[in-house]
């Protein structure tokens, strides 16, 4: 099993940047990792994912070119660098772990472990 704790959320103006971090315990390197977000009244949506080695990444069209996911297996961390933030990026952001490499990376049902979430608020 793996336990996840997010940090780095906060309030930022549109056009600004934030860096989210996820600290993991357990066999972190055995899992592909993902970031999801959920705004009030909306379905949880995929943001970004990274494979076990970190060599391949995936992004939602809405964040492509603005967000960057990375991981450091030696430190058991995964990060999400968020640039050019927009008000529509406002949501609770969750770090998640996916054990099976043959599952769809953008579907939250394929992730077994989740952090508690961190709030990101972007003002206009």
Tab-separated table of N, CA, C and O in Angstrom:
chain	number	residue	atom	x	y	z
A	1	UNK	N	0.827	-1.178	0.000
A	1	UNK	CA	0.000	0.000	0.000
A	1	UNK	C	0.878	1.251	0.000
A	1	UNK	O	2.064	1.175	0.297
A	2	UNK	N	0.240	2.367	-0.335
A	2	UNK	CA	0.939	3.640	-0.342
A	2	UNK	C	0.012	4.694	0.262
A	2	UNK	O	-1.193	4.708	0.005
A	3	UNK	N	0.582	5.571	1.072
A	3	UNK	CA	-0.155	6.683	1.652
A	3	UNK	C	0.347	7.982	1.041
A	3	UNK	O	1.545	8.152	0.839
A	4	UNK	N	-0.579	8.901	0.766
A	4	UNK	CA	-0.264	10.117	0.038
A	4	UNK	C	-0.742	11.350	0.800
A	4	UNK	O	-1.849	11.360	1.334
A	5	UNK	N	0.090	12.389	0.815
A	5	UNK	CA	-0.251	13.653	1.461
A	5	UNK	C	0.137	14.800	0.539
A	5	UNK	O	1.314	14.974	0.222
A	6	UNK	N	-0.860	15.598	0.123
A	6	UNK	CA	-0.610	16.744	-0.754
A	6	UNK	C	-0.313	18.000	0.057
A	6	UNK	O	-0.767	18.147	1.191
A	7	UNK	N	0.402	18.924	-0.575
A	7	UNK	CA	0.662	20.230	0.003
A	7	UNK	C	0.953	21.219	-1.122
A	7	UNK	O	1.178	20.826	-2.261
A	8	UNK	N	0.948	22.502	-0.795
A	8	UNK	CA	1.317	23.527	-1.756
A	8	UNK	C	0.175	24.333	-2.322
A	8	UNK	O	0.406	25.285	-3.080
A	9	UNK	N	-1.055	23.984	-1.987
A	9	UNK	CA	-2.197	24.738	-2.478
A	9	UNK	C	-2.279	26.104	-1.832
A	9	UNK	O	-1.614	26.387	-0.834
A	10	UNK	N	-3.106	26.968	-2.406
A	10	UNK	CA	-3.267	28.304	-1.871
A	10	UNK	C	-4.033	29.196	-2.810
A	10	UNK	O	-4.687	28.737	-3.748
A	11	UNK	N	-3.951	30.492	-2.542
A	11	UNK	CA	-4.633	31.510	-3.336
A	11	UNK	C	-3.632	32.230	-4.220
A	11	UNK	O	-2.579	32.670	-3.749
A	12	UNK	N	-3.965	32.363	-5.496
A	12	UNK	CA	-3.087	33.028	-6.447
A	12	UNK	C	-3.931	33.774	-7.475
A	12	UNK	O	-5.059	33.370	-7.774
A	13	UNK	N	-3.394	34.861	-8.002
A	13	UNK	CA	-4.091	35.604	-9.043
A	13	UNK	C	-3.926	34.931	-10.403
A	13	UNK	O	-2.970	34.193	-10.632
A	14	UNK	N	-4.876	35.177	-11.286
A	14	UNK	CA	-4.799	34.643	-12.640
A	14	UNK	C	-3.473	35.031	-13.290
A	14	UNK	O	-3.023	36.170	-13.175
A	15	UNK	N	-2.865	34.061	-13.963
A	15	UNK	CA	-1.564	34.270	-14.575
A	15	UNK	C	-0.396	33.875	-13.699
A	15	UNK	O	0.736	33.792	-14.183
A	16	UNK	N	-0.664	33.608	-12.439
A	16	UNK	CA	0.373	33.232	-11.501
A	16	UNK	C	0.686	31.753	-11.535
A	16	UNK	O	0.157	31.000	-12.349
A	17	UNK	N	1.539	31.333	-10.594
A	17	UNK	CA	2.002	29.948	-10.554
A	17	UNK	C	1.924	29.368	-9.150
A	17	UNK	O	2.012	30.096	-8.156
A	18	UNK	N	1.758	28.064	-9.092
A	18	UNK	CA	1.829	27.302	-7.857
A	18	UNK	C	2.502	25.974	-8.142
A	18	UNK	O	2.419	25.463	-9.265
A	19	UNK	N	3.138	25.411	-7.131
A	19	UNK	CA	3.724	24.085	-7.250
A	19	UNK	C	3.143	23.199	-6.161
A	19	UNK	O	3.325	23.471	-4.973
A	20	UNK	N	2.444	22.154	-6.564
A	20	UNK	CA	1.877	21.198	-5.636
A	20	UNK	C	2.836	20.029	-5.445
A	20	UNK	O	3.500	19.604	-6.389
A	21	UNK	N	2.883	19.520	-4.226
A	21	UNK	CA	3.728	18.378	-3.923
A	21	UNK	C	2.905	17.284	-3.269
A	21	UNK	O	1.928	17.548	-2.581
A	22	UNK	N	3.313	16.052	-3.491
A	22	UNK	CA	2.665	14.887	-2.904
A	22	UNK	C	3.741	14.001	-2.306
A	22	UNK	O	4.610	13.504	-3.032
A	23	UNK	N	3.698	13.832	-1.003
A	23	UNK	CA	4.646	12.978	-0.302
A	23	UNK	C	4.030	11.599	-0.104
A	23	UNK	O	2.900	11.484	0.360
A	24	UNK	N	4.779	10.564	-0.445
A	24	UNK	CA	4.270	9.205	-0.401
A	24	UNK	C	5.065	8.334	0.557
A	24	UNK	O	6.264	8.537	0.768
A	25	UNK	N	4.378	7.365	1.124
A	25	UNK	CA	5.019	6.317	1.904
A	25	UNK	C	4.645	4.974	1.299
A	25	UNK	O	3.626	4.846	0.614
A	26	UNK	N	5.463	3.967	1.542
A	26	UNK	CA	5.227	2.668	0.938
A	26	UNK	C	6.062	2.476	-0.323
A	26	UNK	O	7.022	3.206	-0.569
A	27	UNK	N	5.660	1.517	-1.138
A	27	UNK	CA	6.396	1.196	-2.363
A	27	UNK	C	5.989	2.136	-3.490
A	27	UNK	O	5.317	1.756	-4.443
A	28	UNK	N	6.422	3.367	-3.377
A	28	UNK	CA	6.041	4.431	-4.287
A	28	UNK	C	6.401	4.121	-5.741
A	28	UNK	O	5.608	4.378	-6.655
A	29	UNK	N	7.579	3.577	-5.967
A	29	UNK	CA	8.052	3.332	-7.320
A	29	UNK	C	7.271	2.235	-8.049
A	29	UNK	O	7.414	2.084	-9.259
A	30	UNK	N	6.451	1.484	-7.345
A	30	UNK	CA	5.629	0.446	-7.961
A	30	UNK	C	4.364	0.995	-8.611
A	30	UNK	O	3.629	0.241	-9.247
A	31	UNK	N	4.109	2.286	-8.452
A	31	UNK	CA	2.854	2.876	-8.903
A	31	UNK	C	3.061	3.983	-9.918
A	31	UNK	O	3.945	4.824	-9.769
A	32	UNK	N	2.225	3.959	-10.946
A	32	UNK	CA	2.053	5.152	-11.753
A	32	UNK	C	1.276	6.167	-10.912
A	32	UNK	O	0.487	5.780	-10.050
A	33	UNK	N	1.498	7.450	-11.148
A	33	UNK	CA	0.882	8.489	-10.329
A	33	UNK	C	0.063	9.440	-11.179
A	33	UNK	O	0.335	9.636	-12.361
A	34	UNK	N	-0.932	10.044	-10.547
A	34	UNK	CA	-1.766	10.998	-11.254
A	34	UNK	C	-2.201	12.148	-10.367
A	34	UNK	O	-2.182	12.046	-9.138
A	35	UNK	N	-2.566	13.245	-11.010
A	35	UNK	CA	-3.204	14.375	-10.349
A	35	UNK	C	-4.607	14.544	-10.923
A	35	UNK	O	-4.790	14.527	-12.145
A	36	UNK	N	-5.575	14.695	-10.047
A	36	UNK	CA	-6.960	14.965	-10.417
A	36	UNK	C	-7.431	16.213	-9.684
A	36	UNK	O	-6.819	16.631	-8.703
A	37	UNK	N	-8.524	16.791	-10.156
A	37	UNK	CA	-9.092	17.946	-9.465
A	37	UNK	C	-10.607	17.873	-9.490
A	37	UNK	O	-11.209	17.259	-10.365
A	38	UNK	N	-11.211	18.523	-8.513
A	38	UNK	CA	-12.658	18.541	-8.416
A	38	UNK	C	-13.122	19.917	-7.942
A	38	UNK	O	-12.775	20.347	-6.847
A	39	UNK	N	-13.898	20.582	-8.783
A	39	UNK	CA	-14.493	21.868	-8.445
A	39	UNK	C	-15.861	21.639	-7.822
A	39	UNK	O	-16.488	20.601	-8.052
A	40	UNK	N	-16.360	22.596	-7.041
A	40	UNK	CA	-17.674	22.436	-6.408
A	40	UNK	C	-18.773	22.142	-7.417
A	40	UNK	O	-18.908	22.839	-8.423
A	41	UNK	N	-19.545	21.092	-7.160
A	41	UNK	CA	-20.648	20.729	-8.027
A	41	UNK	C	-20.266	20.041	-9.312
A	41	UNK	O	-21.138	19.778	-10.153
A	42	UNK	N	-18.985	19.732	-9.501
A	42	UNK	CA	-18.529	19.099	-10.728
A	42	UNK	C	-17.879	17.749	-10.459
A	42	UNK	O	-17.469	17.453	-9.345
A	43	UNK	N	-17.793	16.955	-11.509
A	43	UNK	CA	-17.181	15.637	-11.432
A	43	UNK	C	-15.665	15.756	-11.310
A	43	UNK	O	-15.059	16.686	-11.852
A	44	UNK	N	-15.065	14.823	-10.603
A	44	UNK	CA	-13.618	14.792	-10.513
A	44	UNK	C	-13.024	14.532	-11.901
A	44	UNK	O	-13.456	13.620	-12.606
A	45	UNK	N	-12.032	15.331	-12.282
A	45	UNK	CA	-11.482	15.222	-13.617
A	45	UNK	C	-9.973	15.005	-13.599
A	45	UNK	O	-9.263	15.450	-12.706
A	46	UNK	N	-9.510	14.342	-14.631
A	46	UNK	CA	-8.097	14.067	-14.808
A	46	UNK	C	-7.327	15.332	-15.148
A	46	UNK	O	-7.793	16.165	-15.924
A	47	UNK	N	-6.139	15.474	-14.569
A	47	UNK	CA	-5.272	16.607	-14.844
A	47	UNK	C	-3.974	16.160	-15.519
A	47	UNK	O	-3.626	16.631	-16.597
A	48	UNK	N	-3.247	15.250	-14.876
A	48	UNK	CA	-1.960	14.802	-15.400
A	48	UNK	C	-1.603	13.446	-14.810
A	48	UNK	O	-2.073	13.079	-13.736
A	49	UNK	N	-0.759	12.695	-15.509
A	49	UNK	CA	-0.301	11.399	-15.022
A	49	UNK	C	1.140	11.173	-15.439
A	49	UNK	O	1.621	11.759	-16.416
A	50	UNK	N	1.813	10.303	-14.704
A	50	UNK	CA	3.204	9.992	-14.981
A	50	UNK	C	3.446	8.517	-14.715
A	50	UNK	O	2.939	7.950	-13.751
A	51	UNK	N	4.216	7.877	-15.588
A	51	UNK	CA	4.509	6.462	-15.436
A	51	UNK	C	5.529	6.234	-14.329
A	51	UNK	O	6.125	7.176	-13.803
A	52	UNK	N	5.737	4.971	-13.980
A	52	UNK	CA	6.565	4.615	-12.827
A	52	UNK	C	7.975	5.182	-12.898
A	52	UNK	O	8.510	5.663	-11.896
A	53	UNK	N	8.552	5.147	-14.078
A	53	UNK	CA	9.918	5.633	-14.251
A	53	UNK	C	9.986	7.148	-14.418
A	53	UNK	O	11.064	7.736	-14.280
A	54	UNK	N	8.858	7.773	-14.729
A	54	UNK	CA	8.831	9.192	-14.995
A	54	UNK	C	9.167	9.559	-16.425
A	54	UNK	O	9.189	10.740	-16.773
A	55	UNK	N	9.398	8.571	-17.268
A	55	UNK	CA	9.825	8.823	-18.639
A	55	UNK	C	8.696	9.309	-19.538
A	55	UNK	O	8.953	9.989	-20.533
A	56	UNK	N	7.461	8.956	-19.210
A	56	UNK	CA	6.312	9.307	-20.038
A	56	UNK	C	5.262	9.998	-19.184
A	56	UNK	O	4.945	9.541	-18.087
A	57	UNK	N	4.728	11.097	-19.708
A	57	UNK	CA	3.695	11.856	-19.002
A	57	UNK	C	2.479	12.066	-19.888
A	57	UNK	O	2.556	11.982	-21.115
A	58	UNK	N	1.345	12.356	-19.255
A	58	UNK	CA	0.087	12.595	-19.948
A	58	UNK	C	-0.600	13.799	-19.326
A	58	UNK	O	-0.510	14.025	-18.122
A	59	UNK	N	-1.325	14.570	-20.155
A	59	UNK	CA	-1.994	15.769	-19.680
A	59	UNK	C	-3.378	15.903	-20.281
A	59	UNK	O	-3.614	15.536	-21.428
A	60	UNK	N	-4.286	16.452	-19.498
A	60	UNK	CA	-5.576	16.851	-20.030
A	60	UNK	C	-5.378	18.016	-20.993
A	60	UNK	O	-4.472	18.836	-20.816
A	61	UNK	N	-6.220	18.089	-22.008
A	61	UNK	CA	-6.099	19.166	-22.989
A	61	UNK	C	-6.197	20.545	-22.336
A	61	UNK	O	-5.563	21.500	-22.791
A	62	UNK	N	-6.965	20.658	-21.276
A	62	UNK	CA	-7.196	21.934	-20.628
A	62	UNK	C	-5.968	22.499	-19.922
A	62	UNK	O	-5.907	23.700	-19.652
A	63	UNK	N	-4.982	21.645	-19.623
A	63	UNK	CA	-3.794	22.099	-18.901
A	63	UNK	C	-2.515	21.921	-19.700
A	63	UNK	O	-1.449	22.353	-19.245
A	64	UNK	N	-2.595	21.308	-20.853
A	64	UNK	CA	-1.419	21.031	-21.670
A	64	UNK	C	-0.693	22.328	-22.022
A	64	UNK	O	-1.302	23.294	-22.464
A	65	UNK	N	0.603	22.330	-21.802
A	65	UNK	CA	1.410	23.510	-22.060
A	65	UNK	C	1.526	24.446	-20.878
A	65	UNK	O	2.369	25.358	-20.892
A	66	UNK	N	0.702	24.254	-19.855
A	66	UNK	CA	0.730	25.101	-18.661
A	66	UNK	C	1.199	24.352	-17.414
A	66	UNK	O	1.879	24.923	-16.557
A	67	UNK	N	0.831	23.080	-17.307
A	67	UNK	CA	1.166	22.274	-16.133
A	67	UNK	C	2.247	21.259	-16.491
A	67	UNK	O	2.307	20.770	-17.621
A	68	UNK	N	3.064	20.910	-15.507
A	68	UNK	CA	4.094	19.894	-15.680
A	68	UNK	C	4.105	18.961	-14.479
A	68	UNK	O	4.234	19.418	-13.343
A	69	UNK	N	3.971	17.663	-14.730
A	69	UNK	CA	4.043	16.667	-13.672
A	69	UNK	C	5.446	16.064	-13.664
A	69	UNK	O	6.056	15.860	-14.711
A	70	UNK	N	5.951	15.784	-12.475
A	70	UNK	CA	7.260	15.161	-12.341
A	70	UNK	C	7.280	14.296	-11.088
A	70	UNK	O	6.410	14.420	-10.223
A	71	UNK	N	8.270	13.412	-10.993
A	71	UNK	CA	8.395	12.579	-9.803
A	71	UNK	C	9.859	12.361	-9.473
A	71	UNK	O	10.731	12.406	-10.348
A	72	UNK	N	10.102	12.123	-8.203
A	72	UNK	CA	11.433	11.812	-7.709
A	72	UNK	C	11.296	10.547	-6.876
A	72	UNK	O	10.887	10.603	-5.718
A	73	UNK	N	11.606	9.412	-7.475
A	73	UNK	CA	11.415	8.138	-6.793
A	73	UNK	C	12.343	7.966	-5.589
A	73	UNK	O	12.012	7.246	-4.650
A	74	UNK	N	13.490	8.607	-5.624
A	74	UNK	CA	14.416	8.532	-4.503
A	74	UNK	C	13.869	9.245	-3.272
A	74	UNK	O	14.160	8.852	-2.141
A	75	UNK	N	13.078	10.292	-3.488
A	75	UNK	CA	12.498	11.063	-2.392
A	75	UNK	C	11.032	10.742	-2.146
A	75	UNK	O	10.411	11.339	-1.271
A	76	UNK	N	10.476	9.827	-2.920
A	76	UNK	CA	9.062	9.440	-2.782
A	76	UNK	C	8.118	10.638	-2.916
A	76	UNK	O	7.212	10.839	-2.095
A	77	UNK	N	8.330	11.430	-3.946
A	77	UNK	CA	7.481	12.591	-4.169
A	77	UNK	C	7.047	12.695	-5.626
A	77	UNK	O	7.751	12.251	-6.533
A	78	UNK	N	5.882	13.280	-5.822
A	78	UNK	CA	5.408	13.646	-7.146
A	78	UNK	C	4.926	15.091	-7.065
A	78	UNK	O	4.342	15.495	-6.054
A	79	UNK	N	5.197	15.871	-8.106
A	79	UNK	CA	4.887	17.292	-8.084
A	79	UNK	C	4.068	17.689	-9.292
A	79	UNK	O	4.054	17.003	-10.315
A	80	UNK	N	3.388	18.816	-9.164
A	80	UNK	CA	2.647	19.406	-10.271
A	80	UNK	C	2.959	20.899	-10.300
A	80	UNK	O	2.525	21.642	-9.421
A	81	UNK	N	3.732	21.306	-11.291
A	81	UNK	CA	4.036	22.715	-11.491
A	81	UNK	C	2.928	23.324	-12.331
A	81	UNK	O	2.658	22.868	-13.442
A	82	UNK	N	2.279	24.352	-11.807
A	82	UNK	CA	1.119	24.960	-12.438
A	82	UNK	C	1.448	26.407	-12.793
A	82	UNK	O	1.625	27.237	-11.905
A	83	UNK	N	1.519	26.695	-14.083
A	83	UNK	CA	1.817	28.038	-14.569
A	83	UNK	C	0.627	28.606	-15.329
A	83	UNK	O	-0.256	27.874	-15.758
A	84	UNK	N	0.633	29.916	-15.509
A	84	UNK	CA	-0.431	30.610	-16.245
A	84	UNK	C	-1.811	30.190	-15.754
A	84	UNK	O	-2.698	29.863	-16.542
A	85	UNK	N	-1.989	30.215	-14.460
A	85	UNK	CA	-3.232	29.741	-13.862
A	85	UNK	C	-4.424	30.607	-14.249
A	85	UNK	O	-4.304	31.818	-14.395
A	86	UNK	N	-5.566	29.945	-14.404
A	86	UNK	CA	-6.818	30.585	-14.776
A	86	UNK	C	-7.852	30.356	-13.685
A	86	UNK	O	-7.759	29.386	-12.937
A	87	UNK	N	-8.865	31.225	-13.593
A	87	UNK	CA	-9.920	31.009	-12.594
A	87	UNK	C	-10.574	29.637	-12.696
A	87	UNK	O	-10.958	29.065	-11.670
A	88	UNK	N	-10.696	29.090	-13.900
A	88	UNK	CA	-11.298	27.778	-14.079
A	88	UNK	C	-10.434	26.631	-13.562
A	88	UNK	O	-10.876	25.484	-13.525
A	89	UNK	N	-9.202	26.930	-13.158
A	89	UNK	CA	-8.347	25.932	-12.523
A	89	UNK	C	-8.674	25.762	-11.044
A	89	UNK	O	-8.132	24.861	-10.393
A	90	UNK	N	-9.518	26.615	-10.503
A	90	UNK	CA	-9.889	26.547	-9.094
A	90	UNK	C	-10.561	25.219	-8.779
A	90	UNK	O	-11.545	24.846	-9.408
A	91	UNK	N	-10.010	24.494	-7.809
A	91	UNK	CA	-10.525	23.175	-7.448
A	91	UNK	C	-9.715	22.630	-6.281
A	91	UNK	O	-8.688	23.192	-5.903
A	92	UNK	N	-10.184	21.520	-5.742
A	92	UNK	CA	-9.376	20.725	-4.833
A	92	UNK	C	-8.571	19.751	-5.686
A	92	UNK	O	-9.134	19.032	-6.509
A	93	UNK	N	-7.272	19.727	-5.483
A	93	UNK	CA	-6.384	18.879	-6.266
A	93	UNK	C	-5.965	17.663	-5.456
A	93	UNK	O	-5.561	17.786	-4.300
A	94	UNK	N	-6.045	16.492	-6.081
A	94	UNK	CA	-5.751	15.230	-5.427
A	94	UNK	C	-4.607	14.497	-6.116
A	94	UNK	O	-4.562	14.415	-7.338
A	95	UNK	N	-3.737	13.953	-5.323
A	95	UNK	CA	-2.693	13.046	-5.779
A	95	UNK	C	-3.216	11.617	-5.650
A	95	UNK	O	-3.896	11.289	-4.673
A	96	UNK	N	-2.916	10.763	-6.623
A	96	UNK	CA	-3.428	9.397	-6.611
A	96	UNK	C	-2.405	8.422	-7.176
A	96	UNK	O	-1.570	8.790	-8.000
A	97	UNK	N	-2.509	7.160	-6.744
A	97	UNK	CA	-1.593	6.103	-7.166
A	97	UNK	C	-2.342	5.005	-7.908
A	97	UNK	O	-3.384	4.544	-7.458
A	98	UNK	N	-1.773	4.570	-9.040
A	98	UNK	CA	-2.383	3.559	-9.904
A	98	UNK	C	-1.467	2.345	-9.994
A	98	UNK	O	-0.339	2.455	-10.479
A	99	UNK	N	-1.941	1.169	-9.555
A	99	UNK	CA	-1.067	-0.012	-9.508
A	99	UNK	C	-0.940	-0.785	-10.814
A	99	UNK	O	0.092	-1.423	-11.029
A	100	UNK	N	-1.950	-0.756	-11.673
A	100	UNK	CA	-1.957	-1.583	-12.878
A	100	UNK	C	-1.597	-0.766	-14.110
A	100	UNK	O	-2.327	0.155	-14.481
A	101	UNK	N	-0.516	-1.107	-14.782
A	101	UNK	CA	-0.066	-0.319	-15.939
A	101	UNK	C	-0.949	-0.475	-17.161
A	101	UNK	O	-0.849	0.332	-18.082
A	102	UNK	N	-1.831	-1.485	-17.187
A	102	UNK	CA	-2.670	-1.717	-18.354
A	102	UNK	C	-4.045	-1.057	-18.236
A	102	UNK	O	-4.921	-1.309	-19.066
A	103	UNK	N	-4.243	-0.226	-17.228
A	103	UNK	CA	-5.488	0.507	-17.060
A	103	UNK	C	-5.368	1.912	-17.631
A	103	UNK	O	-4.271	2.432	-17.822
A	104	UNK	N	-6.519	2.541	-17.890
A	104	UNK	CA	-6.555	3.883	-18.458
A	104	UNK	C	-6.113	4.917	-17.430
A	104	UNK	O	-6.669	4.992	-16.336
A	105	UNK	N	-5.134	5.722	-17.780
A	105	UNK	CA	-4.524	6.651	-16.833
A	105	UNK	C	-5.432	7.811	-16.452
A	105	UNK	O	-5.229	8.447	-15.420
A	106	UNK	N	-6.430	8.122	-17.283
A	106	UNK	CA	-7.285	9.281	-17.045
A	106	UNK	C	-8.567	8.964	-16.279
A	106	UNK	O	-9.326	9.879	-15.968
A	107	UNK	N	-8.806	7.719	-15.972
A	107	UNK	CA	-10.019	7.295	-15.275
A	107	UNK	C	-9.734	7.142	-13.787
A	107	UNK	O	-8.941	6.287	-13.399
A	108	UNK	N	-10.381	7.933	-12.934
A	108	UNK	CA	-10.096	7.863	-11.495
A	108	UNK	C	-10.408	6.510	-10.868
A	108	UNK	O	-9.844	6.181	-9.824
A	109	UNK	N	-11.271	5.713	-11.493
A	109	UNK	CA	-11.617	4.413	-10.934
A	109	UNK	C	-10.420	3.465	-10.926
A	109	UNK	O	-10.392	2.501	-10.152
A	110	UNK	N	-9.419	3.736	-11.733
A	110	UNK	CA	-8.239	2.889	-11.819
A	110	UNK	C	-7.167	3.217	-10.787
A	110	UNK	O	-6.144	2.539	-10.736
A	111	UNK	N	-7.394	4.228	-9.981
A	111	UNK	CA	-6.451	4.627	-8.944
A	111	UNK	C	-6.918	4.118	-7.584
A	111	UNK	O	-8.046	4.398	-7.167
A	112	UNK	N	-6.057	3.394	-6.903
A	112	UNK	CA	-6.430	2.739	-5.653
A	112	UNK	C	-6.235	3.608	-4.416
A	112	UNK	O	-6.936	3.416	-3.415
A	113	UNK	N	-5.287	4.531	-4.463
A	113	UNK	CA	-4.935	5.312	-3.288
A	113	UNK	C	-4.977	6.796	-3.592
A	113	UNK	O	-4.506	7.241	-4.640
A	114	UNK	N	-5.515	7.566	-2.645
A	114	UNK	CA	-5.714	8.999	-2.813
A	114	UNK	C	-5.251	9.778	-1.597
A	114	UNK	O	-5.357	9.303	-0.466
A	115	UNK	N	-4.748	10.985	-1.844
A	115	UNK	CA	-4.450	11.898	-0.761
A	115	UNK	C	-5.703	12.614	-0.307
A	115	UNK	O	-6.803	12.394	-0.835
A	116	UNK	N	-5.559	13.493	0.675
A	116	UNK	CA	-6.704	14.209	1.243
A	116	UNK	C	-7.126	15.409	0.416
A	116	UNK	O	-8.219	15.945	0.612
A	117	UNK	N	-6.288	15.841	-0.497
A	117	UNK	CA	-6.583	16.976	-1.352
A	117	UNK	C	-6.018	18.275	-0.816
A	117	UNK	O	-5.854	18.449	0.389
A	118	UNK	N	-5.723	19.204	-1.723
A	118	UNK	CA	-5.267	20.535	-1.355
A	118	UNK	C	-5.990	21.559	-2.220
A	118	UNK	O	-6.138	21.376	-3.428
A	119	UNK	N	-6.458	22.633	-1.599
A	119	UNK	CA	-7.274	23.628	-2.284
A	119	UNK	C	-6.411	24.587	-3.093
A	119	UNK	O	-5.441	25.149	-2.581
A	120	UNK	N	-6.787	24.782	-4.349
A	120	UNK	CA	-6.176	25.788	-5.208
A	120	UNK	C	-7.257	26.764	-5.633
A	120	UNK	O	-8.273	26.361	-6.203
A	121	UNK	N	-7.048	28.038	-5.344
A	121	UNK	CA	-8.008	29.069	-5.706
A	121	UNK	C	-7.317	30.131	-6.550
A	121	UNK	O	-6.316	30.712	-6.129
A	122	UNK	N	-7.857	30.370	-7.737
A	122	UNK	CA	-7.292	31.346	-8.664
A	122	UNK	C	-8.286	32.484	-8.825
A	122	UNK	O	-9.409	32.277	-9.300
A	123	UNK	N	-7.895	33.676	-8.445
A	123	UNK	CA	-8.765	34.839	-8.534
A	123	UNK	C	-8.561	35.570	-9.854
A	123	UNK	O	-7.470	35.560	-10.430
A	124	UNK	N	-9.608	36.220	-10.329
A	124	UNK	CA	-9.549	36.956	-11.583
A	124	UNK	C	-9.134	38.396	-11.365
A	124	UNK	O	-9.080	38.885	-10.232
